[in-house]
Coordinates of C-alpha atoms and ligand atoms in Angstrom, one line a residue:
M424 CA -0.5 0.3 -0.2
T425 CA 1.4 2.5 -1.0
Q426 CA 0.2 5.7 1.0
L427 CA -2.4 5.7 3.7
S428 CA -5.8 8.0 3.1
P429 CA -9.0 6.9 3.6
T430 CA -9.9 9.1 1.0
G431 CA -7.2 7.3 -1.5
N432 CA -5.7 10.2 -2.8
E433 CA -2.4 11.4 -2.4
F434 CA -3.2 15.2 -3.4
V435 CA -5.0 15.3 0.3
A436 CA -1.4 12.8 1.8
S437 CA 0.8 15.1 -0.2
K438 CA -0.6 18.3 1.3
G439 CA 1.8 17.5 4.4
S440 CA 0.2 15.5 7.2
D441 CA -1.6 16.6 10.6
L442 CA -2.1 13.3 12.5
T443 CA -4.1 14.5 15.6
T444 CA -5.9 12.2 17.7
S445 CA -7.3 9.6 15.5
T446 CA -6.1 6.6 14.3
F447 CA -8.3 6.1 12.2
T448 CA -7.2 8.9 9.4
R449 CA -3.6 8.5 9.3
G450 CA -2.1 11.5 7.0
T451 CA -5.1 12.9 5.9
N452 CA -5.2 16.4 6.1
L453 CA -9.3 17.2 5.5
S454 CA -10.0 20.3 6.9
G455 CA -13.7 20.0 8.2
G456 CA -13.2 20.4 11.1
T457 CA -13.7 16.7 13.4
H458 CA -15.8 14.7 14.7
E459 CA -15.5 13.0 18.0
V460 CA -16.2 8.9 17.6
I461 CA -18.3 7.8 20.6
N462 CA -18.9 4.3 21.6
P463 CA -22.6 4.3 21.8
A464 CA -22.3 0.9 24.2
T465 CA -20.1 2.9 26.9
A466 CA -20.6 6.7 25.7
T467 CA -16.4 7.1 26.2
I468 CA -14.6 8.7 23.0
E469 CA -13.6 6.1 20.8
T470 CA -11.0 8.4 18.3
T471 CA -11.6 11.6 16.1
V472 CA -12.5 11.5 12.8
E473 CA -11.1 14.8 10.1
L474 CA -13.9 15.6 8.3
A475 CA -14.5 16.5 4.3
S476 CA -14.7 20.3 4.3
L477 CA -16.1 21.4 0.7
Q478 CA -12.7 22.1 -1.2
D479 CA -11.8 19.0 0.1
T480 CA -15.0 17.8 -1.8
D481 CA -15.1 19.2 -4.6
A482 CA -10.8 18.1 -5.2
A483 CA -12.2 14.6 -4.8
I484 CA -15.1 15.3 -6.9
E485 CA -12.9 15.9 -9.9
R486 CA -9.9 13.7 -9.1
A487 CA -13.0 11.2 -9.5
A488 CA -14.1 12.2 -12.8
A489 CA -10.9 12.2 -14.0
A490 CA -10.0 8.3 -13.0
F491 CA -13.4 7.4 -14.9
A492 CA -12.0 7.2 -18.5
S493 CA -9.3 4.6 -17.5
W494 CA -11.3 2.7 -15.1
R495 CA -13.7 2.1 -17.6
A496 CA -11.1 1.0 -19.6
V497 CA -9.9 -1.6 -17.5
A498 CA -10.9 -4.6 -19.5
P499 CA -13.9 -6.6 -18.1
A500 CA -12.5 -9.5 -16.5
D501 CA -9.2 -7.6 -15.1
R502 CA -11.8 -5.4 -13.2
G503 CA -13.8 -8.2 -11.6
R504 CA -10.2 -10.0 -10.7
L505 CA -9.8 -6.1 -9.3
L506 CA -13.2 -6.6 -6.9
R507 CA -12.9 -10.4 -5.7
R508 CA -9.2 -8.9 -5.0
F509 CA -11.2 -6.9 -2.5
A510 CA -13.6 -8.8 -1.6
E511 CA -10.1 -11.4 -0.6
L512 CA -8.8 -8.5 1.1
V513 CA -12.3 -7.7 3.4
D514 CA -12.7 -10.8 4.0
A515 CA -9.1 -11.2 5.5
A516 CA -10.5 -8.4 7.8
N517 CA -13.4 -9.2 8.8
E518 CA -12.8 -9.8 12.3
E519 CA -11.4 -6.1 12.2
L520 CA -13.8 -4.6 9.9
A521 CA -16.8 -6.2 12.8
Q522 CA -14.7 -5.1 16.1
L523 CA -14.7 -1.3 14.5
E524 CA -18.3 -1.8 14.1
V525 CA -18.5 -3.1 17.5
R526 CA -17.2 0.3 18.8
N527 CA -18.4 2.7 16.7
S528 CA -21.7 1.6 16.1
G529 CA -22.7 -0.9 18.7
H530 CA -24.1 -3.5 17.0
T531 CA -23.6 -6.7 18.6
I532 CA -20.7 -8.5 17.1
G533 CA -23.0 -11.5 15.9
N534 CA -24.2 -9.3 13.7
A535 CA -21.4 -6.9 12.6
R536 CA -19.4 -10.3 11.7
W537 CA -22.5 -10.9 9.1
E538 CA -22.1 -7.4 8.0
A539 CA -18.5 -7.2 6.8
G540 CA -19.5 -10.6 5.5
N541 CA -21.9 -9.8 3.6
V542 CA -19.5 -6.9 2.1
R543 CA -17.1 -9.5 1.2
D544 CA -20.7 -11.0 -0.7
V545 CA -22.1 -8.1 -2.6
L546 CA -18.3 -7.8 -4.3
N547 CA -17.8 -10.8 -5.3
Y548 CA -21.4 -11.1 -6.3
Y549 CA -20.7 -8.1 -8.4
S550 CA -17.7 -9.5 -9.2
A551 CA -19.2 -11.4 -12.4
A552 CA -21.1 -8.4 -13.6
P553 CA -17.9 -6.2 -15.7
E554 CA -18.0 -9.7 -18.2
R555 CA -21.9 -9.7 -17.8
L556 CA -22.8 -6.7 -19.0
I557 CA -25.0 -8.2 -21.7
G558 CA -25.8 -5.7 -24.6
K559 CA -28.8 -6.4 -27.1
Q560 CA -28.7 -6.4 -30.4
I561 CA -32.7 -6.0 -32.5
P562 CA -33.0 -6.4 -36.2
V563 CA -33.5 -3.7 -37.8
A564 CA -33.4 -2.9 -41.7
G565 CA -29.9 -1.5 -43.8
G566 CA -27.6 -2.0 -40.9
I567 CA -27.3 -3.6 -37.5
D568 CA -28.9 -2.0 -34.0
V569 CA -26.7 -2.5 -30.8
T570 CA -27.0 -1.4 -26.8
F571 CA -25.0 -1.0 -24.7
A572 CA -24.3 -0.8 -21.2
E573 CA -22.4 2.4 -20.4
P574 CA -21.1 3.2 -17.1
L575 CA -22.5 7.1 -16.1
G576 CA -19.1 8.7 -15.1
V577 CA -19.7 10.0 -10.9
I578 CA -21.4 8.5 -8.3
G579 CA -21.6 9.9 -4.8
I580 CA -23.2 7.4 -2.5
I581 CA -24.9 9.1 1.0
V582 CA -24.5 6.3 3.4
P583 CA -26.7 6.7 7.2
W584 CA -25.1 5.4 10.4
N585 CA -27.6 2.4 10.8
F586 CA -26.0 -0.2 8.8
P587 CA -22.5 1.4 7.7
M588 CA -21.1 -1.3 5.6
P589 CA -23.6 -2.9 4.5
I590 CA -25.7 0.0 2.4
A591 CA -22.1 1.3 1.5
G592 CA -21.2 -1.7 -0.4
W593 CA -24.7 -2.4 -1.6
G594 CA -23.8 0.7 -3.7
F595 CA -20.0 0.6 -4.3
A596 CA -20.0 -2.6 -5.3
P597 CA -22.3 -2.7 -8.0
A598 CA -21.3 0.8 -9.5
L599 CA -17.6 -0.2 -10.1
A600 CA -18.2 -3.2 -11.7
A601 CA -20.4 -0.7 -14.2
G602 CA -17.8 1.1 -14.8
N603 CA -17.8 4.5 -12.4
T604 CA -15.8 5.4 -9.9
V605 CA -17.6 7.1 -6.4
V606 CA -17.3 9.3 -3.8
L607 CA -18.6 7.7 -0.5
K608 CA -20.1 9.9 2.2
P609 CA -20.4 7.8 5.7
A610 CA -22.6 9.2 8.1
E611 CA -20.6 11.3 10.2
L612 CA -21.6 9.3 13.6
T613 CA -20.1 6.2 12.3
P614 CA -17.2 6.0 9.8
L615 CA -14.9 4.1 10.4
T616 CA -15.5 1.1 8.6
A617 CA -15.8 2.4 5.8
I618 CA -12.3 4.9 5.7
R619 CA -11.0 0.8 5.7
L620 CA -12.9 -0.7 3.6
A621 CA -11.7 2.6 0.8
E622 CA -7.5 1.6 2.1
L623 CA -8.6 -1.9 1.4
A624 CA -9.5 -1.2 -2.0
L625 CA -6.4 0.6 -2.4
E626 CA -4.2 -3.2 -0.9
A627 CA -6.4 -4.6 -3.7
G628 CA -5.4 -2.8 -6.4
I629 CA -8.5 -0.5 -7.4
P630 CA -6.5 2.6 -8.4
P631 CA -6.8 5.9 -6.9
D632 CA -9.9 7.9 -6.8
V633 CA -12.0 5.2 -8.5
F634 CA -13.6 4.2 -4.7
T635 CA -12.8 7.4 -2.2
V636 CA -14.1 7.5 1.1
L637 CA -15.1 11.4 2.6
P638 CA -15.9 11.5 5.8
G639 CA -18.4 14.9 6.8
K640 CA -21.5 16.4 6.7
G641 CA -24.2 16.3 5.2
S642 CA -25.3 19.7 4.9
I643 CA -21.7 19.5 3.5
V644 CA -20.4 16.6 1.3
G645 CA -24.0 15.1 0.7
Q646 CA -25.2 18.3 -0.3
R647 CA -22.6 18.8 -2.5
F648 CA -22.6 15.2 -4.3
V649 CA -26.1 16.5 -5.6
T650 CA -25.5 20.0 -7.1
H651 CA -21.9 19.3 -8.4
P652 CA -22.2 19.0 -11.8
A653 CA -19.3 16.1 -12.1
V654 CA -21.7 13.5 -10.2
R655 CA -24.1 11.6 -12.3
K656 CA -26.3 9.6 -10.0
V657 CA -26.6 10.0 -5.8
C658 CA -27.4 6.8 -4.1
F659 CA -29.1 7.8 -1.0
T660 CA -30.2 5.3 2.2
G661 CA -31.2 7.8 5.3
S662 CA -34.6 9.5 6.3
T663 CA -37.7 10.5 4.6
S664 CA -37.0 14.4 4.9
V665 CA -33.1 14.5 3.1
G666 CA -34.3 12.3 0.7
Q667 CA -37.1 14.4 -0.8
Q668 CA -34.7 17.4 -0.4
I669 CA -32.1 15.4 -2.3
M670 CA -34.9 14.5 -4.8
R671 CA -35.9 18.4 -5.8
G672 CA -32.3 19.0 -5.5
A673 CA -31.8 16.8 -8.7
A674 CA -34.0 17.5 -10.2
D675 CA -31.9 20.8 -11.3
Q676 CA -29.5 19.0 -13.2
V677 CA -32.1 15.3 -14.0
K678 CA -29.9 13.7 -11.8
R679 CA -30.7 9.7 -11.3
I680 CA -31.1 9.3 -7.9
T681 CA -31.6 6.4 -5.9
L682 CA -33.4 6.3 -2.5
E683 CA -33.8 3.9 -0.3
L684 CA -35.4 5.7 3.1
G685 CA -38.3 4.7 6.3
G686 CA -40.3 2.0 6.5
K687 CA -43.1 1.0 9.0
S688 CA -43.5 -2.2 8.4
A689 CA -46.2 -5.0 9.1
N690 CA -45.5 -8.6 10.7
I691 CA -49.1 -9.6 10.1
V692 CA -50.5 -13.1 12.1
F693 CA -52.8 -14.5 11.3
A694 CA -55.5 -17.1 13.6
D695 CA -54.0 -19.9 11.7
S696 CA -50.3 -19.4 11.8
D697 CA -47.7 -21.1 14.1
I698 CA -48.2 -18.7 16.4
E699 CA -45.0 -19.7 19.2
K700 CA -43.5 -19.5 16.4
A701 CA -44.7 -15.9 14.9
A702 CA -44.2 -14.9 18.5
A703 CA -40.6 -16.5 19.3
T704 CA -39.3 -14.8 15.9
A705 CA -41.3 -11.1 16.5
P706 CA -39.4 -9.0 18.8
Y707 CA -36.6 -10.7 16.3
G708 CA -38.2 -8.8 13.6
V709 CA -37.6 -5.2 14.8
F710 CA -34.9 -5.1 17.1
D711 CA -32.3 -6.5 15.5
N712 CA -29.9 -3.4 15.5
A713 CA -32.4 -2.3 18.4
G714 CA -34.8 -1.3 16.4
Q715 CA -32.7 0.7 14.2
D716 CA -33.3 -0.5 11.0
C717 CA -35.4 0.3 8.1
C718 CA -37.3 -3.4 7.5
A719 CA -38.1 -3.2 11.7
R720 CA -41.4 -5.2 11.3
S721 CA -42.5 -2.1 14.1
R722 CA -46.6 -2.7 13.6
I723 CA -47.6 -6.2 14.1
L724 CA -51.0 -7.0 13.2
V725 CA -52.9 -10.0 14.9
E726 CA -55.6 -11.8 14.4
A727 CA -58.5 -11.0 17.4
S728 CA -59.2 -14.7 18.2
V729 CA -56.2 -15.2 18.8
Y730 CA -54.5 -11.6 20.1
D731 CA -54.4 -13.1 23.8
R732 CA -52.7 -16.0 23.5
F733 CA -49.5 -14.3 20.9
L734 CA -49.4 -11.6 23.6
A735 CA -48.7 -13.9 26.3
L736 CA -46.6 -16.1 24.2
L737 CA -45.2 -12.4 23.2
E738 CA -43.9 -11.7 26.8
P739 CA -41.4 -13.9 27.4
A740 CA -39.9 -13.9 24.7
V741 CA -39.3 -9.8 24.6
A742 CA -37.8 -10.7 28.4
G743 CA -35.4 -13.1 26.3
V744 CA -33.8 -10.6 24.3
Q745 CA -30.5 -11.0 25.5
V746 CA -29.4 -7.0 25.7
I747 CA -25.9 -6.9 27.0
D748 CA -22.2 -5.2 26.2
P749 CA -22.4 -5.9 22.1
A750 CA -19.2 -6.8 22.2
L751 CA -20.2 -10.4 24.0
P752 CA -20.7 -13.3 21.6
E753 CA -24.5 -13.9 23.2
A754 CA -25.5 -10.1 23.0
E755 CA -28.9 -10.0 20.4
M756 CA -29.1 -6.4 20.7
G757 CA -26.9 -3.2 21.4
P758 CA -27.6 0.4 22.6
L759 CA -28.8 3.0 20.5
I760 CA -26.9 5.0 18.4
S761 CA -26.5 8.6 20.4
A762 CA -28.5 10.1 23.8
R763 CA -30.6 11.7 20.5
Q764 CA -31.3 8.6 19.2
R765 CA -32.9 6.6 22.4
E766 CA -34.1 10.9 23.4
V767 CA -35.7 10.6 19.8
V768 CA -36.7 6.7 20.8
S769 CA -38.0 8.0 24.3
S770 CA -40.7 10.8 22.7
Y771 CA -42.5 8.1 21.4
V772 CA -43.4 6.1 24.7
E773 CA -42.9 8.2 27.8
G774 CA -45.9 10.2 29.1
D775 CA -49.8 8.9 29.4
S776 CA -50.3 8.9 25.1
V777 CA -49.1 5.3 25.2
D778 CA -50.0 1.8 26.9
V779 CA -46.6 -0.1 27.7
A780 CA -47.7 -3.5 27.2
F781 CA -44.5 -5.0 28.5
R782 CA -40.3 -4.7 28.9
G783 CA -37.7 -6.5 28.1
D784 CA -34.5 -5.7 30.0
A785 CA -31.5 -3.3 28.9
P786 CA -27.6 -2.3 31.1
E787 CA -27.7 1.1 33.6
G788 CA -25.1 3.0 33.4
P789 CA -23.0 4.6 30.8
G790 CA -24.0 3.9 27.0
F791 CA -27.4 4.5 25.2
W792 CA -29.6 2.0 26.1
Y793 CA -33.1 1.4 25.5
P794 CA -35.0 -1.5 26.8
P795 CA -37.1 -3.8 24.4
T796 CA -40.4 -2.2 24.3
V797 CA -44.1 -3.3 23.3
V798 CA -47.1 -0.6 23.4
L799 CA -50.8 -1.3 22.6
P800 CA -51.8 2.1 20.4
R801 CA -55.3 3.1 21.2
S802 CA -56.1 3.7 17.5
T803 CA -54.4 3.9 14.5
S804 CA -54.2 7.8 14.4
D805 CA -52.2 7.2 17.2
R806 CA -47.6 8.6 16.6
V807 CA -45.9 5.4 17.5
W808 CA -48.2 3.4 14.9
R809 CA -47.7 5.4 12.5
E810 CA -43.9 7.5 12.4
E811 CA -40.7 4.8 11.8
V812 CA -39.5 5.2 16.4
F813 CA -36.2 3.7 14.6
G814 CA -35.8 2.3 18.1
P815 CA -36.6 -1.0 19.7
V816 CA -40.3 -0.2 20.1
V817 CA -43.3 -2.7 18.9
S818 CA -46.5 -1.6 19.1
V819 CA -49.4 -4.4 18.3
L820 CA -52.8 -4.5 17.6
P821 CA -55.8 -6.7 16.5
F822 CA -57.2 -6.9 13.0
T823 CA -60.5 -8.7 12.3
G824 CA -60.4 -11.1 8.5
E825 CA -57.8 -10.6 5.6
A826 CA -58.9 -7.7 4.2
D827 CA -58.9 -5.6 7.7
A828 CA -55.3 -6.9 7.4
I829 CA -54.2 -6.0 4.5
A830 CA -55.8 -2.1 5.1
K831 CA -54.8 -2.0 7.9
A832 CA -51.1 -2.8 7.2
N833 CA -51.5 -0.2 3.7
D834 CA -52.7 2.7 5.9
T835 CA -49.2 4.0 5.9
E836 CA -46.7 6.3 3.4
Y837 CA -44.6 3.6 3.5
G838 CA -43.6 0.4 1.8
L839 CA -40.1 -1.6 2.6
S840 CA -40.6 -4.6 4.1
G841 CA -43.2 -6.9 5.6
S842 CA -44.6 -10.5 7.6
I843 CA -47.3 -12.5 6.6
W844 CA -46.9 -15.9 9.4
T845 CA -50.4 -18.4 7.7
R846 CA -50.2 -21.8 7.0
D847 CA -53.1 -20.8 4.0
L848 CA -51.2 -21.0 0.8
G849 CA -53.6 -19.4 -0.8
R850 CA -54.1 -16.6 1.8
A851 CA -50.0 -16.5 1.8
L852 CA -50.2 -15.7 -2.1
R853 CA -53.4 -12.9 -2.0
V854 CA -52.0 -11.0 1.6
S855 CA -48.1 -10.8 -0.4
R856 CA -49.7 -9.8 -3.2
A857 CA -51.8 -6.8 -1.3
V858 CA -49.8 -5.6 1.2
E859 CA -47.9 -2.5 -0.6
A860 CA -43.9 -2.5 0.2
G861 CA -41.2 -4.1 -1.4
N862 CA -39.3 -7.1 0.5
L863 CA -41.6 -9.1 2.2
S864 CA -41.8 -12.8 3.8
V865 CA -44.1 -15.3 4.4
N866 CA -43.5 -17.1 7.5
S867 CA -39.9 -15.8 8.6
H868 CA -38.6 -12.5 8.6
S869 CA -36.3 -12.1 5.9
S870 CA -35.8 -8.9 3.9
V871 CA -32.1 -8.7 2.1
R872 CA -30.4 -11.4 0.3
Y873 CA -27.6 -9.9 -2.2
S874 CA -29.1 -11.7 -4.8
T875 CA -32.6 -10.8 -4.8
P876 CA -34.0 -6.4 -5.3
F877 CA -34.2 -4.6 -1.9
G878 CA -35.9 -0.9 -1.9
G879 CA -39.4 0.6 -0.8
F880 CA -42.7 0.6 -2.6
K881 CA -44.5 4.8 -1.8
Q882 CA -42.1 7.0 0.3
S883 CA -39.9 4.1 1.5
G884 CA -37.8 4.8 -1.7
I885 CA -37.5 4.9 -5.1
G886 CA -35.4 2.4 -6.9
R887 CA -33.9 -0.7 -6.2
E888 CA -30.3 -2.6 -4.7
L889 CA -28.9 -5.4 -4.9
G890 CA -30.4 -8.4 -7.3
P891 CA -29.5 -9.7 -10.6
D892 CA -30.9 -5.7 -12.0
A893 CA -28.9 -3.6 -9.9
L894 CA -26.5 -2.6 -12.6
A895 CA -29.1 -1.0 -14.2
A896 CA -29.0 1.3 -11.6
F897 CA -25.6 2.8 -12.1
T898 CA -25.8 2.9 -16.6
E899 CA -27.2 4.0 -19.2
T900 CA -28.5 1.7 -22.3
K901 CA -26.7 2.9 -25.3
N902 CA -28.2 2.6 -28.8
V903 CA -26.5 2.7 -31.6
F904 CA -27.7 1.7 -35.2
Y905 CA -24.7 1.2 -37.8
A906 CA -25.4 1.5 -41.5
N907 CA -24.8 -1.6 -43.7
D908 CA -22.3 1.4 -46.2
Ligands
NAP345 P1 -30.3 11.4 7.7 O1 -30.6 11.8 8.3 O2 -31.3 11.5 6.7 O3 -28.9 10.9 7.3 C1 -28.3 10.4 6.0 C2 -27.3 10.4 5.4 O4 -27.2 11.6 4.9 C3 -26.0 10.5 6.5 O5 -24.5 10.6 5.6 C4 -26.2 12.2 6.4 O6 -25.5 13.0 7.1 C5 -26.7 12.2 5.1 N1 -27.1 13.9 4.9 C6 -27.8 15.0 5.9 N2 -28.9 15.8 5.5 C7 -28.1 15.8 4.8 C8 -28.3 16.6 3.2 N3 -29.2 17.6 3.4 N4 -27.6 16.2 2.1 C9 -27.1 15.3 1.6 N5 -26.8 14.3 2.3 C10 -27.4 14.0 3.8 O7 -30.3 9.8 8.3 P2 -30.1 9.1 10.0 O8 -29.7 10.8 10.4 O9 -28.7 9.2 9.1 O10 -30.6 7.9 9.7 C11 -31.7 7.7 10.6 C12 -32.7 7.6 8.8 O11 -32.7 6.7 7.6 C13 -33.9 6.7 9.8 O12 -35.5 7.7 9.7 C14 -34.9 5.8 9.0 O13 -35.8 5.3 8.6 C15 -33.5 6.0 7.8 N6 -32.7 4.6 7.1 C16 -33.6 4.1 5.7 C17 -32.7 2.9 5.6 C18 -33.7 2.5 4.1 O14 -33.0 1.3 3.4 N7 -34.6 2.8 3.7 C19 -31.7 2.7 5.6 C20 -30.6 2.8 6.8 C21 -31.7 4.3 7.7 P3 -24.7 13.2 8.6 O15 -24.9 11.9 8.9 O16 -23.0 13.7 8.6 O17 -25.7 13.8 9.0
MG346 MG1 -29.7 12.7 10.5

């Protein structure tokens, strides 16, 4: 490795380094101030990261634009090989990346290892793409008509704090495979694994400026991705309100966007289902990552005839969730990301507007801990039933019959995910087709596989990531007619 800049660029490194407090941003000299990275399990400072300024961002975008011509010209098989080499290094660094995520984000060590493994898997999956970006030859008179899948140029990827590694990989892996260069802004709170991934890309032989990570503020770095004309597409994952701003801003340049936004997903439990299994798994469908998951099944709808029995089974299941130091192998849930997020989450529960049915345990003392909490809304207009809490709070309501279940599930501006529990195949087919959401699972809570498409209906987003078709979001179709004479 020739240099250690997380931004992957010699220009920044050669400005003379200011090796301040950080062990993670060795050799950088970004001028957008600094950010103290807090360990959410202990509320202690982990390290300090330098942030990119507007000037740093412009310079990185311009270098990424300059690197585009040579990156797209790399032979398809060689581009694939470089991505597989990158995947190998991510795999070799799995434990290091996982430990970083535990300390930076409070993720359980089991989840964090899976997340680093997901980056490896997504790189491997899309490493086959450069050689398979196959166009069409369309029969026409007087010549030959051919389509090409052309890369766009510089892609700007904006990542939230809840899944720093996977969401970064879902953007950069297909973007790079298709021949684009990438500038990526991690969330200000969680930059550490992205910085390390950029170092690994360089070590793998991906040329400087092809994949640049820019720690920085959304209002500066992220916003510049939207306004800088050399950034041809923005992939944004985060809140619906910032997504709306990005969509408005992108209109000025008719800039391509993919948006993955919030969710308020339903877990629909029919009386004919395996109620024991539905209740035992429901906590993990919402409390994983302390509920800071856009796919969290935060509205449980239970058929009225089994409502009491379901709640009776849910209580011990919630009490059994292991909310402990996320570094311990048996941890099932860690802390929230920040003190602020804990305030936001508790605002949905404290006071007399909400009936708390029961709660699980959480450690006392330092760290941003919040116990798994089950609430019983008084009506479907309650704030806790309608808004994304993004914390370990789940609401339970009864329904009567299939039509009511579908109507209640769809009574939301969101449409990301959801689960349906039934043993009746016909009902599973009908309800899964009727629920307005991009990712559903029947008799399970799975949402994300790298080989299948992921994304939202309605205000949960625009476009799809992952799966066989994601390359289309990182290429433009070009049609060329070659005349016979
Ligand atoms: P957020 O405020 O929308 O931030 C997401 C990312 O956008 C961060 O990197 C943030 O940077 C950046 N950003 C903020 N303002 C920006 C602007 N004006 N222009 C460009 N970029 C900007 O969301 P969050 O607080 O990190 O995450 C929580 C929310 O994200 C939840 O509501 C959740 O629903 C949603 N989310 C959705 C998905 C999904 O796949 N659908 C996944 C994860 C999260 P800073 O960190 O510097 O502010
Ligand atoms: Mg925010």
